[in-house]
Coordinates of C-alpha atoms in Angstrom, one line a residue:
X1 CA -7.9 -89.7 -106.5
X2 CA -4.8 -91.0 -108.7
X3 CA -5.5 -94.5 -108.0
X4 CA -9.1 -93.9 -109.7
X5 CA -7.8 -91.8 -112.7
X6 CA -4.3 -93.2 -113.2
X7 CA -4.5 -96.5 -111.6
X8 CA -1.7 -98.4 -113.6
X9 CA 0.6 -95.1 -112.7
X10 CA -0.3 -94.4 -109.4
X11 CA 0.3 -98.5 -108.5
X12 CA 3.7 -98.5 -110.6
X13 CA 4.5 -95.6 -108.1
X14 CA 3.0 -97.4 -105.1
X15 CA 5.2 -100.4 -105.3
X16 CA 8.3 -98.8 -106.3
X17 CA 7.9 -97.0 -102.4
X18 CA 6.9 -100.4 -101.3
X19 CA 10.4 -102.0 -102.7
X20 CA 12.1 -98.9 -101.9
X21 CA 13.1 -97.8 -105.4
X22 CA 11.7 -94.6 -105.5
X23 CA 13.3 -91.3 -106.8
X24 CA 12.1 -87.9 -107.0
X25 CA 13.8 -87.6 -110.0
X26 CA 11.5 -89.4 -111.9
X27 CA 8.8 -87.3 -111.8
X28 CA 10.5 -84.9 -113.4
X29 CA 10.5 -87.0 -116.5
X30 CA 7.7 -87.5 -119.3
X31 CA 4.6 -89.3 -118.8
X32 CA 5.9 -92.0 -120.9
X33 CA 9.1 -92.3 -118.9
X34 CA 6.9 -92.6 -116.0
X35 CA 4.1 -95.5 -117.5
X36 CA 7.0 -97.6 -119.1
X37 CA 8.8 -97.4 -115.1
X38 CA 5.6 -98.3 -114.0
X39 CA 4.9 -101.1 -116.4
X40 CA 8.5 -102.5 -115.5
X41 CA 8.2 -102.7 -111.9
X42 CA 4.7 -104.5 -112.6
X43 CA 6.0 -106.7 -114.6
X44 CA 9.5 -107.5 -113.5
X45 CA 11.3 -108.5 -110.8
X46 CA 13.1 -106.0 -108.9
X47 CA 16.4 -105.5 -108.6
X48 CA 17.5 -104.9 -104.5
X49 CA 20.4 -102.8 -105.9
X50 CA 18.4 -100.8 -107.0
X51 CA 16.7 -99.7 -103.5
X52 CA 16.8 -95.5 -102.6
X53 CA 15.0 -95.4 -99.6
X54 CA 13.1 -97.8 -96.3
X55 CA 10.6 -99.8 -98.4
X56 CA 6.8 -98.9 -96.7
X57 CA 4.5 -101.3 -95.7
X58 CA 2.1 -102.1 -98.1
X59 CA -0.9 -102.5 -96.4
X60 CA -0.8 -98.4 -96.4
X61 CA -1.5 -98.5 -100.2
X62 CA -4.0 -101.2 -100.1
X63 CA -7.0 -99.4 -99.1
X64 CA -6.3 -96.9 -102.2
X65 CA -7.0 -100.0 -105.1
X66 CA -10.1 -101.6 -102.9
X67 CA -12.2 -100.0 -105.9
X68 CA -10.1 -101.5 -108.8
X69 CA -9.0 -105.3 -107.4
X70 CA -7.2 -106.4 -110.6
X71 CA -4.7 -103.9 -109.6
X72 CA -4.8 -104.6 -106.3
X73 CA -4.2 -108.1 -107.3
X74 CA -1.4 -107.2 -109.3
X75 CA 0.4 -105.0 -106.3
X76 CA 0.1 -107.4 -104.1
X77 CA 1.4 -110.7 -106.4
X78 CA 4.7 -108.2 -107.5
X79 CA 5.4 -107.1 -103.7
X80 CA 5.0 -111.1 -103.1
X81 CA 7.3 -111.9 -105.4
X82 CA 9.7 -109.4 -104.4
X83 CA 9.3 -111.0 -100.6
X84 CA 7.9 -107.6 -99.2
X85 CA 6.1 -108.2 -95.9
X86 CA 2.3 -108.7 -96.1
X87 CA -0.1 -108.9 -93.2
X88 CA -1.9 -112.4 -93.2
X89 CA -4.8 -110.7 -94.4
X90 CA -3.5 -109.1 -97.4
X91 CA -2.1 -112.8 -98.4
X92 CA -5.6 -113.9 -98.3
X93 CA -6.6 -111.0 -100.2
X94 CA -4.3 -112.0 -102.4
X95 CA -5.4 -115.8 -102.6
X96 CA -9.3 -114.4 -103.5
X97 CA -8.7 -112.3 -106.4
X98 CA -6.3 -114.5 -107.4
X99 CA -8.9 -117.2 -107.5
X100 CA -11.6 -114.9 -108.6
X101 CA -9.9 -113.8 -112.1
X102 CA -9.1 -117.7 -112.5
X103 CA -13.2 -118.4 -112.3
X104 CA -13.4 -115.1 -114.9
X105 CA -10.6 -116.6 -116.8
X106 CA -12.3 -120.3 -116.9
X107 CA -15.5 -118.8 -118.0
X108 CA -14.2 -117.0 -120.8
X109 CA -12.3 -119.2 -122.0
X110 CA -9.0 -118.0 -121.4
X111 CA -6.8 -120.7 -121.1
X112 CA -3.4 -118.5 -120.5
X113 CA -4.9 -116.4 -118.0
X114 CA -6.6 -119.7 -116.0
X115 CA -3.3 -121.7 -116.1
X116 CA -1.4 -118.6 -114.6
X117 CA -3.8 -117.9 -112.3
X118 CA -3.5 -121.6 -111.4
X119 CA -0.4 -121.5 -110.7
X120 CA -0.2 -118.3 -108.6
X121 CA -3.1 -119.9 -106.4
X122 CA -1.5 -123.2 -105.8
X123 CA 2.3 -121.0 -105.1
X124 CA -0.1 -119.1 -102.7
X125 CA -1.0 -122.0 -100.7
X126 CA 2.4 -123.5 -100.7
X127 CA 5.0 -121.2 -100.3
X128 CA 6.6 -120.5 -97.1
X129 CA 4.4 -117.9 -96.3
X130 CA 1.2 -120.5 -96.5
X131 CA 0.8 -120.6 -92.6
X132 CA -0.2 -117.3 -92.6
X133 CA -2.8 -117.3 -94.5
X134 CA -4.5 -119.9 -91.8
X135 CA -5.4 -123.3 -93.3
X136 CA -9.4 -123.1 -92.1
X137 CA -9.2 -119.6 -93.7
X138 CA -7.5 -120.6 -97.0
X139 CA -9.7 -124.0 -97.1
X140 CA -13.1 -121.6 -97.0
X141 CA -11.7 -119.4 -99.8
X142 CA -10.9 -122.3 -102.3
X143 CA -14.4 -123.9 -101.7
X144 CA -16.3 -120.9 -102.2
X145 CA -14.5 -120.3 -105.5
X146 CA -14.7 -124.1 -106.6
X147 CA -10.7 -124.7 -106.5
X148 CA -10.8 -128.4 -106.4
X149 CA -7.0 -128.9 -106.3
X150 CA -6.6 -126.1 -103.5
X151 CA -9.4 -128.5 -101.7
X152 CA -7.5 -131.6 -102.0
X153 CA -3.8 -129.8 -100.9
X154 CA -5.6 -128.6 -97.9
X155 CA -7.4 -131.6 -96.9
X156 CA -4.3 -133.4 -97.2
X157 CA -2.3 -131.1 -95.1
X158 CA -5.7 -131.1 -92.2
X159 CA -5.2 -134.7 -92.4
X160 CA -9.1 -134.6 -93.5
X161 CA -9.5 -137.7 -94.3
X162 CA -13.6 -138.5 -94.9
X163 CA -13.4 -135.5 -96.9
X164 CA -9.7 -136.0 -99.0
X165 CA -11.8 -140.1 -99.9
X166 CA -14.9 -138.5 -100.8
X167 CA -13.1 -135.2 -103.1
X168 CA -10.8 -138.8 -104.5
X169 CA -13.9 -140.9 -105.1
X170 CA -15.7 -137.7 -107.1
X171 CA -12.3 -137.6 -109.6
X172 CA -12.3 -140.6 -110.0
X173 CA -8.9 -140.8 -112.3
X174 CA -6.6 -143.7 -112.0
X175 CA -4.0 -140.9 -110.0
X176 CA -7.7 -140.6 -107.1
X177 CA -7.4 -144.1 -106.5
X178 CA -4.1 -144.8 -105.9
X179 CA -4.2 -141.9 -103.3
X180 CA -7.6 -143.9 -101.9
X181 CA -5.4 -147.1 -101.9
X182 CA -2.4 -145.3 -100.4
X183 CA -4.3 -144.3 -97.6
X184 CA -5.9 -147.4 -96.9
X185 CA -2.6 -149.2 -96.0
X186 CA -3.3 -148.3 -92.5
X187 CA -6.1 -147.9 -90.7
X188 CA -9.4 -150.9 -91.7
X189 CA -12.3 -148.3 -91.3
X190 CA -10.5 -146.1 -94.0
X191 CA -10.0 -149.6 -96.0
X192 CA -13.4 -150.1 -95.8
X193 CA -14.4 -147.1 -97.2
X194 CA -11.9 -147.2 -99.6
X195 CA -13.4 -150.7 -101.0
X196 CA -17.1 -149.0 -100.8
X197 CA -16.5 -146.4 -103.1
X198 CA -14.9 -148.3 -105.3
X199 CA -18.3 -150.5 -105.3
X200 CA -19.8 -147.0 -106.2
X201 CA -17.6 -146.0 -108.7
X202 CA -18.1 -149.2 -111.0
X203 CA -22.0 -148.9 -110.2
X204 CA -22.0 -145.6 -111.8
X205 CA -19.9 -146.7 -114.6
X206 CA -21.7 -149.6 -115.3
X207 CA -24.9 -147.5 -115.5
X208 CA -23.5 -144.7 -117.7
X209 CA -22.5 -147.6 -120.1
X210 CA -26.1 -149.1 -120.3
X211 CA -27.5 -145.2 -120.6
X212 CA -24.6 -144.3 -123.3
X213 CA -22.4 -146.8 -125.0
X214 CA -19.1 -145.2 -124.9
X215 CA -17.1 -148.5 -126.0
X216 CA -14.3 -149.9 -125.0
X217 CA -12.9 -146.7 -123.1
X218 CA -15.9 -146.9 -120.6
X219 CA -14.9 -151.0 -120.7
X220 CA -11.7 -150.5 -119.8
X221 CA -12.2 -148.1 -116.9
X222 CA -14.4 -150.0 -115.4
X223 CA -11.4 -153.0 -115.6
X224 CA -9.2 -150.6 -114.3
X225 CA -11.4 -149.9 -111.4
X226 CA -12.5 -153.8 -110.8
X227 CA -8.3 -154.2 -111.1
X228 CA -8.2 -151.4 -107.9
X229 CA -10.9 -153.7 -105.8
X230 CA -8.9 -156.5 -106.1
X231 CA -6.1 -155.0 -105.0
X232 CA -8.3 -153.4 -102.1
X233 CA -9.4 -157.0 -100.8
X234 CA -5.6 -158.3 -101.3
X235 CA -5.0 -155.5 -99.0
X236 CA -8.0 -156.4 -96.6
X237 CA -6.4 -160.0 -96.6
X238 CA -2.6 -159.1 -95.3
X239 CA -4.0 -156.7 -92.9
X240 CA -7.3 -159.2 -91.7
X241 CA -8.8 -156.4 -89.8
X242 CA -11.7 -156.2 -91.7
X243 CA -13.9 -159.5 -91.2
X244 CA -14.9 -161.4 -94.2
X245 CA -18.3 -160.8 -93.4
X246 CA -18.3 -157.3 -93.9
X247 CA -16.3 -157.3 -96.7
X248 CA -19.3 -159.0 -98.4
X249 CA -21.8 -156.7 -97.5
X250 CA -19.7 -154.1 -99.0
X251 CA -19.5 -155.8 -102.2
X252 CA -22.7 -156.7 -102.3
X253 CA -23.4 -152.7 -102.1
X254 CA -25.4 -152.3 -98.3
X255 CA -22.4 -150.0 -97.5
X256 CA -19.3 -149.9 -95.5
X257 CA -20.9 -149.9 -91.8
X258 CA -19.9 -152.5 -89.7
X259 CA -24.0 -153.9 -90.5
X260 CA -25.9 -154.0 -92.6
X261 CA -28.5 -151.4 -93.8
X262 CA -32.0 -152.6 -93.2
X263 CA -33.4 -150.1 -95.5
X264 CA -31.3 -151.3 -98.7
X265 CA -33.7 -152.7 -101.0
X266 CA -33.2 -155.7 -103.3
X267 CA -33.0 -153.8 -106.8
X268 CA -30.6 -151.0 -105.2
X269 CA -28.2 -153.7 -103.7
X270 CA -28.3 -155.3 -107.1
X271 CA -27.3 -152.2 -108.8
X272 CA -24.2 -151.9 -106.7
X273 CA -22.8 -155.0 -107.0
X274 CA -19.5 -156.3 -108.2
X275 CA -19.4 -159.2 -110.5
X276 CA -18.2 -162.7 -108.3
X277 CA -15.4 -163.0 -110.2
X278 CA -13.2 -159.7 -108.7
X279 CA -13.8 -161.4 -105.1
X280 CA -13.0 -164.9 -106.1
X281 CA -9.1 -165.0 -104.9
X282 CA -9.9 -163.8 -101.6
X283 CA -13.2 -165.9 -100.9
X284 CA -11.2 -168.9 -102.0
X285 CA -8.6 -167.7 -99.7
X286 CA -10.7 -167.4 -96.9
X287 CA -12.6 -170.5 -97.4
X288 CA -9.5 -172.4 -98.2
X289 CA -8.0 -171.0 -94.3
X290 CA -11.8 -171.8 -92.5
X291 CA -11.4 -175.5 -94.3
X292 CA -8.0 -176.0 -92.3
X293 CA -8.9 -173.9 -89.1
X294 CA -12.0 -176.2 -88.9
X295 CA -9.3 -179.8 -89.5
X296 CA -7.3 -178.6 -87.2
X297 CA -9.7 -178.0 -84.3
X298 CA -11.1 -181.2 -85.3
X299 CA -7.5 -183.2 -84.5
X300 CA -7.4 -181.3 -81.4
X301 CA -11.1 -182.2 -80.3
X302 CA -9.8 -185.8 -81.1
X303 CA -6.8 -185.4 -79.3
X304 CA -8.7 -183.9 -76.0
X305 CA -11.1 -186.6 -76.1
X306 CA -9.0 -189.7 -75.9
X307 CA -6.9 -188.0 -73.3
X308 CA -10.2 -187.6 -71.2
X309 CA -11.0 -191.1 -71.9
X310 CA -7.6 -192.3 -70.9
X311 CA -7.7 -190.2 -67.7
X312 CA -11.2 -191.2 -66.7
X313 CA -10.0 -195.4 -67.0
X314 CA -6.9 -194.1 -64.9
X315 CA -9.6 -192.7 -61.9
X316 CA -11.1 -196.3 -62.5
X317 CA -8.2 -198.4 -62.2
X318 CA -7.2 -196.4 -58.9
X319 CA -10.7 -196.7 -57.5
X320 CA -10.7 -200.2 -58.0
X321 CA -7.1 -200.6 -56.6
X322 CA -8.5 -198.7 -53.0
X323 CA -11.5 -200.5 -52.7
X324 CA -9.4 -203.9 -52.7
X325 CA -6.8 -203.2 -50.4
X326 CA -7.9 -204.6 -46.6
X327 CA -8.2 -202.8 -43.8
X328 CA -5.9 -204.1 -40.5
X329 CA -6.6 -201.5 -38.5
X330 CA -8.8 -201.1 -35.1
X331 CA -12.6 -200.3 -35.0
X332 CA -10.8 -197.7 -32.0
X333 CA -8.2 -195.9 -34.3
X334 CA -10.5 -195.3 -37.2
X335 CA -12.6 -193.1 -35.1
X336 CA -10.6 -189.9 -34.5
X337 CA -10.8 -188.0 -31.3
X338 CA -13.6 -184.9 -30.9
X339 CA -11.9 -181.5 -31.0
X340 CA -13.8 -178.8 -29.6
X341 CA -13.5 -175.8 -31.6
X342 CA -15.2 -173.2 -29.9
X343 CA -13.5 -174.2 -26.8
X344 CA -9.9 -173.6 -28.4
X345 CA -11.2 -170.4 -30.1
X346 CA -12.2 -168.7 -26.9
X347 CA -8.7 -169.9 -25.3
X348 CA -6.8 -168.2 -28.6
X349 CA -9.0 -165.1 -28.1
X350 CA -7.8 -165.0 -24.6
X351 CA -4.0 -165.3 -24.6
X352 CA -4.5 -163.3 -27.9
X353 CA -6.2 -160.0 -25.6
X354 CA -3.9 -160.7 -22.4
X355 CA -1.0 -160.6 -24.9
X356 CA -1.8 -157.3 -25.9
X357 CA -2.6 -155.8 -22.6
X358 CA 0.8 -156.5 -21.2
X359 CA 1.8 -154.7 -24.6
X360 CA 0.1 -151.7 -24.2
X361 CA 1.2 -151.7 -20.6
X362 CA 4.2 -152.1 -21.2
X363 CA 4.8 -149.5 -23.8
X364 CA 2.9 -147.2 -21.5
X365 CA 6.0 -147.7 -19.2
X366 CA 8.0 -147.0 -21.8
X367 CA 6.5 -143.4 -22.2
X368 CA 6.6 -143.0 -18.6
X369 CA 10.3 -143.6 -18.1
X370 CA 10.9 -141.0 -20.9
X371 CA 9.3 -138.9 -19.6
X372 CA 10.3 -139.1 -15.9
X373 CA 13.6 -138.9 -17.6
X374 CA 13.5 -135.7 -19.4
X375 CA 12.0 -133.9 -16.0
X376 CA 14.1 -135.9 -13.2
X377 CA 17.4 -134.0 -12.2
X378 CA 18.8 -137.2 -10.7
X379 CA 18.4 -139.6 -13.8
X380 CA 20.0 -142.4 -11.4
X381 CA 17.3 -142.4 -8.9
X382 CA 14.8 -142.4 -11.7
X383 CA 16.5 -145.6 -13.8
X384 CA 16.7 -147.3 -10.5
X385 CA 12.8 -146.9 -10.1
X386 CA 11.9 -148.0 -13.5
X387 CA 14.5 -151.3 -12.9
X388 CA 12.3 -152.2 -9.3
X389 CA 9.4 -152.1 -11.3
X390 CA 10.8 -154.4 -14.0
X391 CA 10.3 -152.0 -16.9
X392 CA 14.2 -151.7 -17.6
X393 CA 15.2 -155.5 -18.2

């Protein structure tokens, strides 16, 4: 076919129909003519003045270049450009040999070619045609082809946020951790996690520096990093959502669960520990807030106990006071009169049933009357009846 023998032709041709640009006429014309058109519609943005005819979907010429993907790549990214509709899964076409020639480009060393292909990915996933590639579906295509920055867009915009600490905590760069501290402002599990790999991060630091002396860079980023902790606990101090408890178990490197690890041995928990001096503002601050906490429930333990005192002398004094006053009164009067309860229960129970009999008769000859009412054709006769009997009052 012409897409197998002239490809760079036959594609120049394919998105000229696709922007509507092409011309008979043009054929006519020299084979140079023709590759030079072809090369500037590539190449070059097209001009909608320029339009002869309906522009055709492109997804008819896509299956023609499934043999030769760099030009496939390259129809696809001018038609994009030119804002030509493309089906969701010719954008994520798209977004895979585009991140496929940047993994070629990286290994060769092509710089150019990786930091335009860069750049095309990352417009891929955040232009306004994004949401159709599908974020699960675009988020599988950047890990399989390593795109660390396409990870972290995505995990942002998932709201992933295990995943966006752990892909901070593995850069690592002083831009990783303000993100980590940024999302820590909120929520204390995330705070804790946060402060854990931070734990981690100087660890590994620490031990790369005793394996390979790197000087005062590897010095200072460990500083920088024991700077971000500090900041972390000042953080873990306005919020006080984390206790102080756990706190130290996380700097003492048995992790950021809510207990500790029983299965944390001694010369791994001493290998991931911060030095006492990052912590010492906030322990000071803590122990500084327990020292008053524990004064003031002192003065009000003080405070409850003489009022108990004084209220159990006042129960004296007015004990004493009733036992002295005489009694004038007759042996007679003290002794109050027997009531029998059960007797008076069963006489309530009584007048209680009786009461509602004369109730229920009563509104029985309430119906009655009604209904002689409704069927009587002299209603005098019937009221008359009713008042003899003393329903009508």
């Amino acid at each position: 076919s012409l897409a197998r023998l002239l490809p760079r032709e036959t594609a120049g041709l394919a998105v000229s129909l696709c922007l509507g640009t092409f011309s008979p006429r043009k054929l006519s014309e020299s084979s140079a003519t023709i590759m030079a058109d072809a090369k500037k519609f590539l190449e070059h943005p097209n001009n909608h003045e320029d339009q002869a005819h309906e522009p055709y979907p492109v997804h008819i010429f896509a299956s023609c270049f499934m043999e030769n993907p760099k030009m496939l790549r390259l129809i696809l990214t001018h038609c994009n450009r030119n804002k030509c509709p493309l089906t969701p899964s010719l954008r994520r076409t798209l977004l895979e040999l585009t991140l496929a020639e940047w993994n070629q480009a990286k290994r060769t060393g092509d710089t150019e070619a990786e930091k335009l292909r860069r750049k095309e990915a990352i417009a891929s996933l955040t232009d306004s045609h994004c949401r159709e590639i599908g974020d699960y579906d675009a988020l599988v295509i950047v890990q399989l082809a390593g795109f660390e920055e396409g990870e972290l867009l995505l995990y942002e915009r998932l709201q992933m946020g295990p995943m966006l600490l752990s892909r901070y905590a593995k850069d690592g760069t002083e831009k990783a951790r303000r993100q980590m501290l940024a999302m820590a402002q909120s929520d204390g599990d995330v705070l804790a996690d946060v402060l854990g790999y931070f734990v981690n991060m100087v660890a590994e630091r620490l031990a790369d520096a005793e394996d390979v002396d790197d000087g005062e860079e590897s010095d200072d980023e460990v500083n920088d990093i024991l700077e971000d902790i500090s900041e972390c606990l000042a953080l873990a101090r306005r919020q006080n959502i984390l206790p102080p408890v756990r706190i130290a178990r996380i700097l003492a490197g048995e992790g950021t669960g809510q207990f500790s690890s029983a299965g944390v041995n001694g010369g791994q928990s001493q290998a991931r520990t911060v030095p006492l001096s990052v912590a010492l503002d906030y322990v000071g601050d803590i122990l500084d807030e327990s020292r008053k906490e524990i004064s003031r429930l002192k003065v009000e333990v003080e405070e409850y106990n003489q009022l108990c005192n004084s209220m159990e002398a006042e129960i004296e004094s007015l004990l004493k006071a009733s036992q002295a006053v005489p009694s004038h009164k007759e042996p007679s009067e003290d002794v109050s009169p027997r009531i029998n309860i059960e007797e008076m229960y069963a006489k309530v129970r009584l007048a209680l049933d009786e009461g509602d009999k004369e109730d229920n008769k009563a509104e029985l000859s309430r119906e009655a009357f009604w209904r002689e009412m409704d069927q009587s054709e002299d209603s005098f006769q019937t009221i008359a009846r009713f008042f003899a009997k003393g329903v009508i009052q």
